[in-house]
mmCIF file of C-alpha atoms in Angstrom:
data_model
loop_
_atom_site.group_PDB
_atom_site.id
_atom_site.type_symbol
_atom_site.label_atom_id
_atom_site.label_comp_id
_atom_site.label_asym_id
_atom_site.label_seq_id
_atom_site.Cartn_x
_atom_site.Cartn_y
_atom_site.Cartn_z
ATOM 1 C CA MET A 1 82.465 77.105 86.785
ATOM 2 C CA GLU A 2 82.454 73.997 88.899
ATOM 3 C CA ASN A 3 79.438 71.732 89.226
ATOM 4 C CA PHE A 4 78.492 71.704 92.878
ATOM 5 C CA SER A 5 75.791 69.428 94.185
ATOM 6 C CA SER A 6 74.875 72.012 96.832
ATOM 7 C CA LYS A 7 73.865 75.649 96.343
ATOM 8 C CA LEU A 8 74.940 76.424 99.914
ATOM 9 C CA LEU A 9 78.389 74.993 99.241
ATOM 10 C CA GLN A 10 78.631 76.938 96.004
ATOM 11 C CA ALA A 11 77.641 80.196 97.740
ATOM 12 C CA ALA A 12 80.272 79.707 100.456
ATOM 13 C CA VAL A 13 83.003 78.836 97.930
ATOM 14 C CA GLU A 14 82.128 81.912 95.875
ATOM 15 C CA GLU A 15 82.265 84.170 98.923
ATOM 16 C CA PHE A 16 85.671 82.850 99.998
ATOM 17 C CA SER A 17 87.124 83.184 96.503
ATOM 18 C CA LYS A 18 86.311 86.916 96.550
ATOM 19 C CA LEU A 19 89.037 87.332 99.176
ATOM 20 C CA PRO A 20 92.413 88.531 97.840
ATOM 21 C CA GLY A 21 94.834 85.714 97.016
ATOM 22 C CA ILE A 22 92.215 82.963 97.505
ATOM 23 C CA GLY A 23 91.507 81.013 94.311
ATOM 24 C CA ARG A 24 88.690 78.534 93.651
ATOM 25 C CA LYS A 25 90.673 75.498 94.810
ATOM 26 C CA THR A 26 91.850 77.092 98.043
ATOM 27 C CA SER A 27 88.345 78.397 98.629
ATOM 28 C CA LEU A 28 86.880 74.890 98.315
ATOM 29 C CA ARG A 29 89.553 73.534 100.649
ATOM 30 C CA LEU A 30 88.712 76.167 103.302
ATOM 31 C CA VAL A 31 84.978 75.543 102.980
ATOM 32 C CA LEU A 32 85.409 71.768 103.323
ATOM 33 C CA HIS A 33 87.548 72.421 106.387
ATOM 34 C CA LEU A 34 84.746 74.502 107.935
ATOM 35 C CA LEU A 35 82.236 71.732 107.152
ATOM 36 C CA ARG A 36 84.289 69.353 109.295
ATOM 37 C CA GLN A 37 84.317 71.741 112.288
ATOM 38 C CA GLU A 38 81.779 71.914 115.115
ATOM 39 C CA LYS A 39 78.669 74.011 114.415
ATOM 40 C CA GLU A 40 79.440 76.348 117.335
ATOM 41 C CA ASP A 41 82.981 76.984 116.108
ATOM 42 C CA VAL A 42 81.724 77.904 112.653
ATOM 43 C CA SER A 43 79.083 80.196 114.159
ATOM 44 C CA PHE A 44 81.811 81.827 116.198
ATOM 45 C CA PHE A 45 83.851 82.396 113.051
ATOM 46 C CA ALA A 46 80.901 83.879 111.132
ATOM 47 C CA ASN A 47 80.003 86.028 114.116
ATOM 48 C CA ALA A 48 83.542 87.408 114.506
ATOM 49 C CA ILE A 49 83.462 88.552 110.874
ATOM 50 C CA GLU A 50 80.016 90.107 111.143
ATOM 51 C CA ARG A 51 80.759 91.953 114.375
ATOM 52 C CA LEU A 52 84.142 93.154 113.126
ATOM 53 C CA ARG A 53 82.616 94.998 110.188
ATOM 54 C CA LYS A 54 79.591 96.287 112.104
ATOM 55 C CA GLU A 55 81.195 97.394 115.352
ATOM 56 C CA VAL A 56 84.765 98.404 114.628
ATOM 57 C CA VAL A 57 85.340 102.183 114.530
ATOM 58 C CA TYR A 58 88.273 104.487 113.858
ATOM 59 C CA CYS A 59 89.822 106.308 116.812
ATOM 60 C CA LYS A 60 88.798 109.997 116.651
ATOM 61 C CA THR A 61 92.290 111.099 117.627
ATOM 62 C CA CYS A 62 94.758 108.877 115.767
ATOM 63 C CA HIS A 63 92.416 107.180 113.189
ATOM 64 C CA ASN A 64 93.679 103.756 114.167
ATOM 65 C CA ILE A 65 91.175 100.880 114.274
ATOM 66 C CA SER A 66 89.482 100.720 117.658
ATOM 67 C CA ASP A 67 86.524 99.324 119.576
ATOM 68 C CA LYS A 68 85.860 102.695 121.219
ATOM 69 C CA GLU A 69 85.742 106.358 120.173
ATOM 70 C CA ILE A 70 89.244 106.874 121.530
ATOM 71 C CA CYS A 71 91.592 103.901 121.131
ATOM 72 C CA ASP A 72 93.492 102.170 123.941
ATOM 73 C CA ILE A 73 96.809 103.692 122.882
ATOM 74 C CA CYS A 74 95.488 107.285 122.802
ATOM 75 C CA SER A 75 93.701 106.895 126.140
ATOM 76 C CA SER A 76 96.518 105.083 127.962
ATOM 77 C CA PRO A 77 98.108 107.147 130.777
ATOM 78 C CA ARG A 78 101.381 105.275 130.257
ATOM 79 C CA ARG A 79 102.012 106.557 126.719
ATOM 80 C CA ASP A 80 104.234 109.585 126.038
ATOM 81 C CA LYS A 81 101.817 112.193 124.673
ATOM 82 C CA SER A 82 104.585 114.502 123.430
ATOM 83 C CA LEU A 83 105.533 112.078 120.650
ATOM 84 C CA ILE A 84 103.506 111.133 117.545
ATOM 85 C CA CYS A 85 104.605 108.513 115.045
ATOM 86 C CA VAL A 86 103.024 109.073 111.598
ATOM 87 C CA VAL A 87 102.295 105.820 109.739
ATOM 88 C CA GLU A 88 100.501 104.760 106.603
ATOM 89 C CA ASP A 89 98.133 102.144 108.010
ATOM 90 C CA LEU A 90 97.209 99.815 110.832
ATOM 91 C CA ARG A 91 99.770 97.179 109.900
ATOM 92 C CA ASP A 92 102.569 99.641 110.613
ATOM 93 C CA VAL A 93 101.111 100.314 114.080
ATOM 94 C CA ILE A 94 101.071 96.571 114.789
ATOM 95 C CA ALA A 95 104.661 96.183 113.529
ATOM 96 C CA ILE A 96 105.948 99.070 115.690
ATOM 97 C CA GLU A 97 103.950 97.955 118.761
ATOM 98 C CA ASN A 98 105.467 94.478 118.386
ATOM 99 C CA THR A 99 108.982 95.911 118.813
ATOM 100 C CA GLY A 100 108.026 97.039 122.338
ATOM 101 C CA GLN A 101 110.466 99.978 121.822
ATOM 102 C CA TYR A 102 108.017 102.822 121.213
ATOM 103 C CA HIS A 103 105.886 104.428 123.893
ATOM 104 C CA GLY A 104 104.483 107.493 122.152
ATOM 105 C CA LEU A 105 101.235 107.915 120.222
ATOM 106 C CA TYR A 106 100.413 107.301 116.555
ATOM 107 C CA HIS A 107 98.711 109.055 113.693
ATOM 108 C CA VAL A 108 97.388 106.765 110.963
ATOM 109 C CA LEU A 109 97.199 108.582 107.594
ATOM 110 C CA GLY A 110 95.164 105.840 105.909
ATOM 111 C CA GLY A 111 97.498 105.763 102.890
ATOM 112 C CA ILE A 112 100.163 107.890 101.201
ATOM 113 C CA ILE A 113 99.980 110.579 98.519
ATOM 114 C CA SER A 114 99.863 108.770 95.198
ATOM 115 C CA PRO A 115 98.666 110.768 92.165
ATOM 116 C CA MET A 116 98.780 107.571 90.050
ATOM 117 C CA ASP A 117 96.090 106.018 92.287
ATOM 118 C CA GLY A 118 94.216 109.311 92.582
ATOM 119 C CA ILE A 119 95.124 109.736 96.279
ATOM 120 C CA GLY A 120 95.797 113.348 97.221
ATOM 121 C CA PRO A 121 96.521 114.985 100.615
ATOM 122 C CA ASP A 122 92.790 115.591 101.177
ATOM 123 C CA ASP A 123 92.069 111.848 101.055
ATOM 124 C CA LEU A 124 94.431 111.269 103.980
ATOM 125 C CA GLN A 125 94.374 112.236 107.642
ATOM 126 C CA ILE A 126 96.914 115.044 107.183
ATOM 127 C CA GLU A 127 94.690 118.019 108.048
ATOM 128 C CA SER A 128 93.665 116.246 111.272
ATOM 129 C CA LEU A 129 97.369 115.711 112.081
ATOM 130 C CA ILE A 130 98.063 119.461 111.768
ATOM 131 C CA LYS A 131 95.038 120.298 113.956
ATOM 132 C CA ARG A 132 96.097 117.706 116.489
ATOM 133 C CA ILE A 133 99.580 119.248 116.715
ATOM 134 C CA ASN A 134 98.133 122.774 117.071
ATOM 135 C CA ASN A 135 95.809 121.737 119.893
ATOM 136 C CA SER A 136 98.153 119.615 121.996
ATOM 137 C CA SER A 137 101.539 119.560 123.622
ATOM 138 C CA VAL A 138 103.241 117.432 120.972
ATOM 139 C CA GLN A 139 106.981 118.108 120.808
ATOM 140 C CA GLU A 140 108.145 115.661 118.146
ATOM 141 C CA ILE A 141 106.685 113.780 115.222
ATOM 142 C CA ILE A 142 108.419 110.767 113.725
ATOM 143 C CA LEU A 143 107.738 110.119 110.037
ATOM 144 C CA ALA A 144 107.608 106.340 109.481
ATOM 145 C CA LEU A 145 106.317 106.049 105.897
ATOM 146 C CA SER A 146 107.646 103.743 103.169
ATOM 147 C CA THR A 147 110.832 104.793 101.372
ATOM 148 C CA THR A 148 109.105 104.951 98.010
ATOM 149 C CA MET A 149 108.573 108.021 95.853
ATOM 150 C CA GLU A 150 105.036 108.255 97.260
ATOM 151 C CA GLY A 151 106.303 107.948 100.838
ATOM 152 C CA ASP A 152 108.941 110.628 100.242
ATOM 153 C CA THR A 153 106.329 112.932 98.672
ATOM 154 C CA THR A 154 104.044 112.484 101.666
ATOM 155 C CA ASN A 155 106.922 113.081 104.098
ATOM 156 C CA PHE A 156 107.845 116.264 102.243
ATOM 157 C CA TYR A 157 104.225 117.471 102.169
ATOM 158 C CA ILE A 158 103.858 116.986 105.918
ATOM 159 C CA TYR A 159 107.258 118.590 106.529
ATOM 160 C CA ARG A 160 106.262 121.729 104.581
ATOM 161 C CA LYS A 161 103.004 121.978 106.526
ATOM 162 C CA LEU A 162 104.846 121.792 109.860
ATOM 163 C CA GLU A 163 108.194 123.510 109.235
ATOM 164 C CA ASP A 164 107.156 126.858 110.741
ATOM 165 C CA LYS A 165 105.808 125.256 113.900
ATOM 166 C CA LYS A 166 107.978 124.774 116.995
ATOM 167 C CA ILE A 167 108.153 121.035 116.701
ATOM 168 C CA LYS A 168 110.921 118.523 116.047
ATOM 169 C CA ILE A 169 110.395 116.465 112.895
ATOM 170 C CA SER A 170 112.352 113.225 112.592
ATOM 171 C CA ALA A 171 112.234 110.135 110.407
ATOM 172 C CA ILE A 172 112.933 106.530 111.354
ATOM 173 C CA ALA A 173 116.516 105.427 110.664
ATOM 174 C CA ARG A 174 117.157 103.679 107.356
ATOM 175 C CA GLY A 175 120.194 101.482 106.900
ATOM 176 C CA ILE A 176 121.493 97.967 106.694
ATOM 177 C CA ALA A 177 119.248 95.562 108.617
ATOM 178 C CA ILE A 178 120.780 93.952 111.669
ATOM 179 C CA GLY A 179 122.323 90.654 110.596
ATOM 180 C CA ASP A 180 122.488 91.628 106.896
ATOM 181 C CA GLU A 181 125.770 91.484 104.997
ATOM 182 C CA LEU A 182 127.049 94.595 103.258
ATOM 183 C CA GLU A 183 127.801 92.877 99.976
ATOM 184 C CA TYR A 184 124.128 92.021 99.485
ATOM 185 C CA ALA A 185 122.748 95.451 100.426
ATOM 186 C CA ASP A 186 121.487 97.696 97.620
ATOM 187 C CA GLU A 187 123.542 100.813 96.828
ATOM 188 C CA VAL A 188 120.915 103.355 97.885
ATOM 189 C CA THR A 189 120.468 101.794 101.331
ATOM 190 C CA LEU A 190 124.235 101.391 101.806
ATOM 191 C CA GLY A 191 124.840 104.976 100.620
ATOM 192 C CA ARG A 192 122.232 106.367 103.032
ATOM 193 C CA SER A 193 123.550 104.272 105.897
ATOM 194 C CA ILE A 194 127.024 105.793 105.401
ATOM 195 C CA MET A 195 125.667 109.344 105.147
ATOM 196 C CA ASN A 196 123.514 108.872 108.239
ATOM 197 C CA ARG A 197 126.188 107.121 110.303
ATOM 198 C CA THR A 198 125.726 107.177 114.082
ATOM 199 C CA PRO A 199 128.277 107.446 116.934
ATOM 200 C CA TYR A 200 129.702 104.021 117.770
ATOM 201 C CA GLN A 201 128.061 102.396 120.786
ATOM 202 C CA LEU A 202 129.292 99.407 122.721
ATOM 203 C CA ASN A 203 126.689 96.695 122.259
ATOM 204 C CA ILE A 204 125.531 96.418 125.861
ATOM 205 C CA PRO A 205 122.894 93.701 126.387
ATOM 206 C CA ASN A 206 119.403 95.053 126.970
ATOM 207 C CA PRO A 207 119.181 95.797 130.739
ATOM 208 C CA ARG A 208 115.482 94.742 130.976
ATOM 209 C CA MET B 1 101.237 87.589 119.718
ATOM 210 C CA GLU B 2 100.560 90.841 117.955
ATOM 211 C CA ASN B 3 99.403 93.952 119.766
ATOM 212 C CA PHE B 4 96.058 94.870 118.276
ATOM 213 C CA SER B 5 94.319 98.083 119.233
ATOM 214 C CA SER B 6 90.940 96.361 118.767
ATOM 215 C CA LYS B 7 89.626 93.202 120.391
ATOM 216 C CA LEU B 8 87.181 92.697 117.501
ATOM 217 C CA LEU B 9 90.026 92.852 115.018
ATOM 218 C CA GLN B 10 92.066 90.444 117.101
ATOM 219 C CA ALA B 11 89.155 87.980 117.310
ATOM 220 C CA ALA B 12 88.616 88.042 113.541
ATOM 221 C CA VAL B 13 92.332 87.603 112.815
ATOM 222 C CA GLU B 14 92.490 84.672 115.221
ATOM 223 C CA GLU B 15 89.474 82.991 113.629
ATOM 224 C CA PHE B 16 90.907 83.321 110.116
ATOM 225 C CA SER B 17 94.301 82.009 111.136
ATOM 226 C CA LYS B 18 92.665 78.775 112.351
ATOM 227 C CA LEU B 19 91.961 77.935 108.699
ATOM 228 C CA PRO B 20 94.454 75.542 107.079
ATOM 229 C CA GLY B 21 97.282 77.290 105.223
ATOM 230 C CA ILE B 22 96.346 80.762 106.534
ATOM 231 C CA GLY B 23 99.074 82.308 108.702
ATOM 232 C CA ARG B 24 98.828 85.408 110.912
ATOM 233 C CA LYS B 25 99.960 87.810 108.183
ATOM 234 C CA THR B 26 97.573 86.467 105.557
ATOM 235 C CA SER B 27 94.819 86.441 108.143
ATOM 236 C CA LEU B 28 95.375 90.129 108.932
ATOM 237 C CA ARG B 29 95.422 90.927 105.219
ATOM 238 C CA LEU B 30 92.078 89.157 104.702
ATOM 239 C CA VAL B 31 90.505 90.873 107.710
ATOM 240 C CA LEU B 32 91.675 94.315 106.567
ATOM 241 C CA HIS B 33 90.219 93.521 103.149
ATOM 242 C CA LEU B 34 86.844 92.706 104.729
ATOM 243 C CA LEU B 35 86.964 95.959 106.721
ATOM 244 C CA ARG B 36 87.153 97.886 103.445
ATOM 245 C CA GLN B 37 84.087 96.133 101.989
ATOM 246 C CA GLU B 38 80.456 97.220 102.286
ATOM 247 C CA LYS B 39 78.640 96.117 105.446
ATOM 248 C CA GLU B 40 76.053 94.153 103.449
ATOM 249 C CA ASP B 41 78.737 92.247 101.537
ATOM 250 C CA VAL B 42 80.462 91.226 104.764
ATOM 251 C CA SER B 43 77.120 90.159 106.280
ATOM 252 C CA PHE B 44 76.488 88.104 103.172
ATOM 253 C CA PHE B 45 79.880 86.411 103.575
ATOM 254 C CA ALA B 46 79.311 85.661 107.273
ATOM 255 C CA ASN B 47 75.823 84.410 106.507
ATOM 256 C CA ALA B 48 77.000 82.072 103.734
ATOM 257 C CA ILE B 49 79.427 80.435 106.177
ATOM 258 C CA GLU B 50 76.865 80.116 108.960
ATOM 259 C CA ARG B 51 74.155 78.666 106.687
ATOM 260 C CA LEU B 52 76.597 76.284 105.019
ATOM 261 C CA ARG B 53 77.476 74.570 108.270
ATOM 262 C CA LYS B 54 73.935 74.627 109.684
ATOM 263 C CA GLU B 55 71.914 73.608 106.648
ATOM 264 C CA VAL B 56 74.115 71.423 104.466
ATOM 265 C CA VAL B 57 73.319 67.705 104.698
ATOM 266 C CA TYR B 58 74.712 64.511 103.212
ATOM 267 C CA CYS B 59 72.660 62.774 100.508
ATOM 268 C CA LYS B 60 71.080 59.627 102.013
ATOM 269 C CA THR B 61 71.892 57.633 98.888
ATOM 270 C CA CYS B 62 75.371 58.653 97.747
ATOM 271 C CA HIS B 63 76.623 60.588 100.836
ATOM 272 C CA ASN B 64 77.626 63.544 98.706
ATOM 273 C CA ILE B 65 77.088 67.037 100.103
ATOM 274 C CA SER B 66 73.587 68.236 99.332
ATOM 275 C CA ASP B 67 70.918 70.791 100.223
ATOM 276 C CA LYS B 68 68.203 68.096 100.288
ATOM 277 C CA GLU B 69 67.825 64.555 101.644
ATOM 278 C CA ILE B 70 68.518 63.156 98.179
ATOM 279 C CA CYS B 71 71.023 65.135 96.102
ATOM 280 C CA ASP B 72 70.398 66.587 92.641
ATOM 281 C CA ILE B 73 72.553 63.931 90.958
ATOM 282 C CA CYS B 74 70.783 60.972 92.613
ATOM 283 C CA SER B 75 67.333 62.433 91.911
ATOM 284 C CA SER B 76 68.009 63.500 88.312
ATOM 285 C CA PRO B 77 66.031 61.489 85.721
ATOM 286 C CA ARG B 78 68.798 62.118 83.189
ATOM 287 C CA ARG B 79 71.497 60.168 85.065
ATOM 288 C CA ASP B 80 72.274 56.531 84.252
ATOM 289 C CA LYS B 81 71.190 54.670 87.399
ATOM 290 C CA SER B 82 72.944 51.433 86.385
ATOM 291 C CA LEU B 83 76.381 52.980 86.955
ATOM 292 C CA ILE B 84 78.007 54.022 90.251
ATOM 293 C CA CYS B 85 81.380 55.734 90.493
ATOM 294 C CA VAL B 86 83.021 55.181 93.909
ATOM 295 C CA VAL B 87 85.091 58.176 95.059
ATOM 296 C CA GLU B 88 86.893 59.282 98.175
ATOM 297 C CA ASP B 89 85.331 62.688 98.707
ATOM 298 C CA LEU B 90 83.335 65.570 97.321
ATOM 299 C CA ARG B 91 86.291 67.079 95.462
ATOM 300 C CA ASP B 92 86.485 63.981 93.259
ATOM 301 C CA VAL B 93 82.788 64.337 92.409
ATOM 302 C CA ILE B 94 83.379 67.962 91.378
ATOM 303 C CA ALA B 95 86.434 66.998 89.287
ATOM 304 C CA ILE B 96 84.549 64.221 87.458
ATOM 305 C CA GLU B 97 81.425 66.371 86.957
ATOM 306 C CA ASN B 98 83.634 69.070 85.429
ATOM 307 C CA THR B 99 84.770 66.671 82.690
ATOM 308 C CA GLY B 100 81.161 66.438 81.472
ATOM 309 C CA GLN B 101 81.967 62.849 80.381
ATOM 310 C CA TYR B 102 80.210 60.907 83.134
ATOM 311 C CA HIS B 103 76.443 60.510 83.409
ATOM 312 C CA GLY B 104 76.080 57.808 86.073
ATOM 313 C CA LEU B 105 75.689 58.170 89.858
ATOM 314 C CA TYR B 106 78.286 58.448 92.614
ATOM 315 C CA HIS B 107 79.060 56.916 95.976
ATOM 316 C CA VAL B 108 81.187 59.050 98.286
ATOM 317 C CA LEU B 109 83.140 56.910 100.772
ATOM 318 C CA GLY B 110 84.216 59.857 102.924
ATOM 319 C CA GLY B 111 87.853 58.723 102.936
ATOM 320 C CA ILE B 112 89.966 55.637 102.259
ATOM 321 C CA ILE B 113 91.115 52.764 104.465
ATOM 322 C CA SER B 114 94.215 53.986 106.275
ATOM 323 C CA PRO B 115 95.310 52.042 109.373
ATOM 324 C CA MET B 116 98.019 54.656 110.038
ATOM 325 C CA ASP B 117 95.331 57.313 110.515
ATOM 326 C CA GLY B 118 93.036 54.874 112.333
ATOM 327 C CA ILE B 119 90.510 54.772 109.477
ATOM 328 C CA GLY B 120 89.012 51.310 108.955
ATOM 329 C CA PRO B 121 86.246 50.060 106.626
ATOM 330 C CA ASP B 122 83.600 50.788 109.285
ATOM 331 C CA ASP B 123 84.472 54.491 109.280
ATOM 332 C CA LEU B 124 83.643 54.706 105.586
ATOM 333 C CA GLN B 125 80.438 54.406 103.553
ATOM 334 C CA ILE B 126 81.308 50.885 102.326
ATOM 335 C CA GLU B 127 78.476 48.953 104.019
ATOM 336 C CA SER B 128 75.974 51.423 102.569
ATOM 337 C CA LEU B 129 77.505 50.868 99.120
ATOM 338 C CA ILE B 130 76.962 47.094 99.382
ATOM 339 C CA LYS B 131 73.357 47.628 100.555
ATOM 340 C CA ARG B 132 72.775 50.108 97.755
ATOM 341 C CA ILE B 133 73.997 47.590 95.184
ATOM 342 C CA ASN B 134 71.828 44.809 96.669
ATOM 343 C CA ASN B 135 68.711 46.960 96.580
ATOM 344 C CA SER B 136 69.018 48.505 93.146
ATOM 345 C CA SER B 137 69.575 47.724 89.491
ATOM 346 C CA VAL B 138 73.221 48.762 89.444
ATOM 347 C CA GLN B 139 75.167 46.903 86.748
ATOM 348 C CA GLU B 140 78.641 48.404 87.047
ATOM 349 C CA ILE B 141 80.709 50.177 89.642
ATOM 350 C CA ILE B 142 83.760 52.220 88.710
ATOM 351 C CA LEU B 143 86.467 52.489 91.370
ATOM 352 C CA ALA B 144 88.024 55.956 91.173
ATOM 353 C CA LEU B 145 90.203 56.096 94.297
ATOM 354 C CA SER B 146 93.779 57.399 94.562
ATOM 355 C CA THR B 147 96.597 55.135 93.346
ATOM 356 C CA THR B 148 98.219 55.016 96.755
ATOM 357 C CA MET B 149 98.644 51.993 98.986
ATOM 358 C CA GLU B 150 95.545 53.121 100.920
ATOM 359 C CA GLY B 151 93.556 53.545 97.706
ATOM 360 C CA ASP B 152 94.609 50.103 96.475
ATOM 361 C CA THR B 153 93.700 48.547 99.841
ATOM 362 C CA THR B 154 90.256 50.156 99.728
ATOM 363 C CA ASN B 155 89.741 49.059 96.103
ATOM 364 C CA PHE B 156 90.670 45.497 97.051
ATOM 365 C CA TYR B 157 88.402 45.508 100.113
ATOM 366 C CA ILE B 158 85.424 46.662 98.034
ATOM 367 C CA TYR B 159 86.296 44.175 95.280
ATOM 368 C CA ARG B 160 86.299 41.283 97.765
ATOM 369 C CA LYS B 161 82.922 42.370 99.160
ATOM 370 C CA LEU B 162 81.393 42.468 95.673
ATOM 371 C CA GLU B 163 83.151 39.711 93.731
ATOM 372 C CA ASP B 164 80.353 37.127 94.177
ATOM 373 C CA LYS B 165 77.648 39.549 93.032
ATOM 374 C CA LYS B 166 76.604 39.761 89.382
ATOM 375 C CA ILE B 167 78.096 43.170 88.830
ATOM 376 C CA LYS B 168 80.876 44.535 86.652
ATOM 377 C CA ILE B 169 83.704 46.136 88.627
ATOM 378 C CA SER B 170 86.000 48.488 86.743
ATOM 379 C CA ALA B 171 88.611 51.073 87.656
ATOM 380 C CA ILE B 172 89.407 54.353 85.952
ATOM 381 C CA ALA B 173 92.242 54.129 83.391
ATOM 382 C CA ARG B 174 95.729 54.993 84.603
ATOM 383 C CA GLY B 175 98.425 55.952 82.171
ATOM 384 C CA ILE B 176 100.411 58.756 80.639
ATOM 385 C CA ALA B 177 98.426 62.007 80.748
ATOM 386 C CA ILE B 178 97.397 63.452 77.409
ATOM 387 C CA GLY B 179 100.120 65.841 76.261
ATOM 388 C CA ASP B 180 102.779 64.353 78.581
ATOM 389 C CA GLU B 181 106.091 63.126 77.201
ATOM 390 C CA LEU B 182 107.159 59.536 77.859
ATOM 391 C CA GLU B 183 110.667 60.409 79.006
ATOM 392 C CA TYR B 184 109.301 62.364 81.975
ATOM 393 C CA ALA B 185 106.736 59.760 83.065
ATOM 394 C CA ASP B 186 107.524 57.710 86.162
ATOM 395 C CA GLU B 187 108.297 54.015 85.647
ATOM 396 C CA VAL B 188 105.222 52.673 87.465
ATOM 397 C CA THR B 189 102.792 54.757 85.432
ATOM 398 C CA LEU B 190 104.604 53.955 82.180
ATOM 399 C CA GLY B 191 104.738 50.245 83.062
ATOM 400 C CA ARG B 192 101.015 50.141 83.835
ATOM 401 C CA SER B 193 100.155 52.077 80.697
ATOM 402 C CA ILE B 194 101.959 49.431 78.616
ATOM 403 C CA MET B 195 100.298 46.531 80.458
ATOM 404 C CA ASN B 196 96.868 48.143 80.126
ATOM 405 C CA ARG B 197 97.285 49.157 76.493
ATOM 406 C CA THR B 198 94.092 49.817 74.529
ATOM 407 C CA PRO B 199 93.206 49.095 70.872
ATOM 408 C CA TYR B 200 94.442 51.899 68.630
ATOM 409 C CA GLN B 201 91.743 54.394 67.698
ATOM 410 C CA LEU B 202 91.897 57.029 65.029
ATOM 411 C CA ASN B 203 91.742 60.365 66.791
ATOM 412 C CA ILE B 204 88.458 61.621 65.374
ATOM 413 C CA PRO B 205 87.560 65.110 66.584
ATOM 414 C CA ASN B 206 84.772 65.189 69.153
ATOM 415 C CA PRO B 207 81.520 65.248 67.149
ATOM 416 C CA ARG B 208 79.762 67.569 69.614
#
């Protein structure tokens, strides 16, 4: 334990070092940085953290993080309401939104089935997904979970729950990343990308 | 810029990514971590940051960070008031305190003379050091600044200001670190450690 000359400094350093991946030295560096900033800026920072935890809610429809009961994506008239993309968590929503290629809705499971971590189907938003599909005009769901054993298990579980419904179930394409060289690709990915080959398309520049 | 479904989330991520060495991805990871914590714990974190910046002061004697006008080190009756160690910033105080080997006082300059960064002697707590020495019974000052050109310049500047006073001026020992092998030491350090050789002492285990 370091010898700090200030209890306030010590308290702040201890709070920062509780964050994942932030050690004591980094924590001290961050705290000293804040000490050099304007009082208002530091208040703003503290306030953003406090409000985040107190005011943020989960969208009642898709369980994504939101400022309102129904999130901006679910309530937008410009989104295709016949399409739901099933993802593990918020970060996946951000990643897909950043592509600018998807205009449907989402369903955030809040994790994947992982018996090793004690996470079963009932801990995830799977039941609410089934209800949502029953009560709406959804025509297709896209499974976009990790390609791990846990992801595959979750995909299969959802598939079994939905197979007798009149709904298209697809999964995002897996294959060699654009720009990657074949010789460095792992065998499983390369094998799947051959099995799931697609009709050849001329690479026409994006018309937008 | 990422597409967040929540303005509160976006604000918190932006605040965190202003910190040095924290990128957008790390920032999002930290914010999602905070979202999973208890409300009280997050309030405590926000509060520690706010109080730190609002209530922390600099000790009027040594300019170290403190909760009171005079810091715990300067006001302690157990510290040797005839000895002042001159350091660049708070981190050096913490490092020296952690050794448990030093029982004198400190003087925190708040930086070192660096014309390239526009930092001159007047931007540092050098004048207050001279005054402090004039007005007290200090017998020795120990210069513990970095061994860079800026550190050497600052050492020399302080030395010139104090050379006609009846006071011992020393500098911390530089040499090969304990446990280091000679063949990997740089020439300057090795050269200095030969010039500044010390009388051989039998390595008697610490009696404490």
